C-alpha cells in the first residue's frame, strides 16, 4: 500500500520538495495510525529543508538530519486527523478518534498517514478546534510552555515578546496572559492589531520604536526572532530578569552564564515534544483559553508555495497544509 507525501531528497530551496507515492506505514503494537486531515509547515521545516540555522548550529544540524542528505525524507512535525488503526497494546485511543499530535524530531507529518506511539506527544482533538487549528496546536504552544516553565514565569510579571505575531510569538502572548502576566508584544505595523487581539496589554512597532531604548522594565523578554540578544535586552531586563532565547546563536548560548554577573539569566536550548504540554494545550483550547492562529492554508499539492511563504519569516501564527 502506498500514500501521498511531500518528500525532499536534498537540502535546498522550497523547490526541492516534491509530491510522491511512498509506502504507507503500519502501526506497531504500541502505535496509532493517523489518517492526516491537516499538518503545518513550520519555521522548523524551513530550517531542516534549507539547513538555515542559527550561527554555530550548522554542523550539529547536518549530523542530526543526515550529512550528505536528509535521512528522514518527509518533513512536518504536527498533524491532526482521525485514528485509522491501533496496535494491539494501545488503550487510550480507538479507531475513529479525532487526534492531534506532534512527531517532533521524527518528523514525517507531511503525508496522508503517520504512525506515532500512544505514549508520544498525542492527544484527543479539542471538539471546538477545526482540524486546521488542531494541527497548529503544538509547535508554537509547546515551545512557549517549555520556555515559560524554564524561565519560571510568575503571575503579575511583565513579559515582552519579540516576534509576537509568529507561531511561537502568538502562543507566547496568549499563554503569558493566561498565566497572569502583563504582556508587551513587539511586531511590525500590520500585525499590531493581531497581537492586541490575542490579549497583549501593550504593543510596540519594531519598524518605528526600539523596545530596548524604552523606559519600561521586564521580568521576562522572549526573543523569537534573534534580534534581542542579551547585549540588547539587558538594559530593559529588571533585576532577576530572564531572557528566553527561543532563537539564539551558539555564541549567545555560550555567553549565557555571564548574565549572572548582571543579576540576570539567559535561558536557551531546544523545546522538544512533550505529551504533558500537548495535553495542557488541548485542555486550554477546549476551554476557549488558547486558540492557534492560522495565517494561510494550502492543499498538499501546493506545499512548495507554503514553504516559500514560511521562508519569508513574516507569517502570522501558523501555515496549514490540508490533506
Ligand atoms: N528553541 C526552540 O526550541 C525553537 C522552537 C520553535 C521555534 N524556534 C525558532 O524560533 C523562531 C520563531 O519561530 P516561529 O515559528 O514563531 O517563526 P515565524 O512564525 O516565522 O515568526 C517569526 C516572526 O518574527 C517576526 N519578525 C521578523 N523580523 C522581525 C524584527 N526585525 N523584529 C521583530 N520581529 C520580527 C515576524 O513578525 P513581523 O512580520 O510582524 O515582523 C514573524 O511574526 C524561528 O527562528 C524558529 O526556528 C526555536
Coordinates of C-alpha atoms and ligand atoms in Angstrom, one line a residue, residues 42-44 46-47 52 54 139-140 143 146-147 162-170 186-192 195 206-207 223-227 232 245-248 253 268-272 310 312-318, ligand 1:
X42 CA 6.7 25.5 10.4
X43 CA 9.8 27.6 10.7
X44 CA 11.4 24.3 11.8
X46 CA 12.0 25.6 6.6
X47 CA 15.2 25.3 8.7
X52 CA 19.3 27.6 7.6
X54 CA 21.4 30.0 13.8
X139 CA 4.7 23.8 17.6
X140 CA 4.3 27.3 19.0
X143 CA 7.7 25.9 22.7
X146 CA 8.8 24.9 27.6
X147 CA 10.5 28.4 27.8
X162 CA 9.8 40.0 20.5
X163 CA 8.3 38.5 17.3
X164 CA 4.8 38.4 18.8
X165 CA 3.0 37.7 15.6
X166 CA 4.7 34.4 14.6
X167 CA 3.8 30.8 15.6
X168 CA 5.8 30.9 18.8
X169 CA 5.0 34.6 19.5
X170 CA 1.2 34.3 19.2
X186 CA 6.7 43.5 19.5
X187 CA 5.7 43.2 15.8
X188 CA 5.6 45.1 12.6
X189 CA 2.9 47.7 11.9
X190 CA 0.5 45.4 10.1
X191 CA 0.4 42.8 12.9
X192 CA -0.1 45.1 15.9
X195 CA -1.1 40.9 18.7
X206 CA 9.6 47.4 15.7
X207 CA 9.7 49.4 12.5
X223 CA 13.2 36.6 21.7
X224 CA 11.7 34.5 18.9
X225 CA 13.5 36.5 16.2
X226 CA 17.1 36.7 17.1
X227 CA 17.2 40.5 17.3
X232 CA 20.5 44.5 23.5
X245 CA 16.3 32.8 23.7
X246 CA 13.9 30.8 21.6
X247 CA 16.1 31.8 18.7
X248 CA 19.7 32.2 19.8
X253 CA 24.1 30.5 24.3
X268 CA 18.4 28.9 25.7
X269 CA 18.1 25.5 24.3
X270 CA 15.6 23.4 22.3
X271 CA 12.0 22.7 23.1
X272 CA 11.3 19.1 22.3
X310 CA 7.1 30.4 5.6
X312 CA 9.8 34.8 4.2
X313 CA 9.8 34.9 8.1
X314 CA 6.7 37.0 8.4
X315 CA 3.8 34.6 8.8
X316 CA 1.1 35.4 11.2
X317 CA 0.9 32.4 13.5
X318 CA 0.8 29.2 11.5
Ligands
LIG1 N1 14.4 26.8 20.5 C1 13.4 26.1 20.1 O1 13.2 25.0 20.6 C2 12.6 26.7 19.0 C3 11.3 26.1 18.8 C4 10.5 26.6 17.8 C5 11.0 27.7 17.0 N2 12.2 28.1 17.2 C6 12.7 29.2 16.4 O2 12.0 30.4 16.8 C7 11.9 31.3 15.7 C8 10.5 31.7 15.6 O3 9.7 30.7 15.2 P1 8.2 30.9 14.6 O4 7.7 29.6 14.1 O5 7.4 31.7 15.6 O6 8.6 31.9 13.3 P2 7.6 32.7 12.4 O7 6.2 32.2 12.6 O8 8.2 32.7 11.1 O9 7.6 34.1 13.1 C9 8.7 35.0 13.0 C10 8.2 36.3 13.5 O10 9.3 37.2 13.5 C11 8.9 38.5 13.3 N3 9.9 39.4 12.9 C12 10.7 39.3 11.7 N4 11.6 40.3 11.7 C13 11.4 41.0 12.9 C14 12.1 42.0 13.6 N5 13.1 42.7 13.0 N6 11.7 42.4 14.8 C15 10.7 41.8 15.4 N7 10.0 40.8 14.9 C16 10.4 40.4 13.7 C17 7.8 38.4 12.3 O11 6.8 39.4 12.6 P3 6.6 40.6 11.7 O12 6.2 40.1 10.3 O13 5.4 41.3 12.4 O14 7.8 41.4 11.7 C18 7.2 37.0 12.5 O15 6.0 37.0 13.0 C19 12.4 30.5 14.4 O16 13.7 31.0 14.1 C20 12.4 29.1 14.9 O17 13.4 28.4 14.2 C21 13.0 27.7 18.1

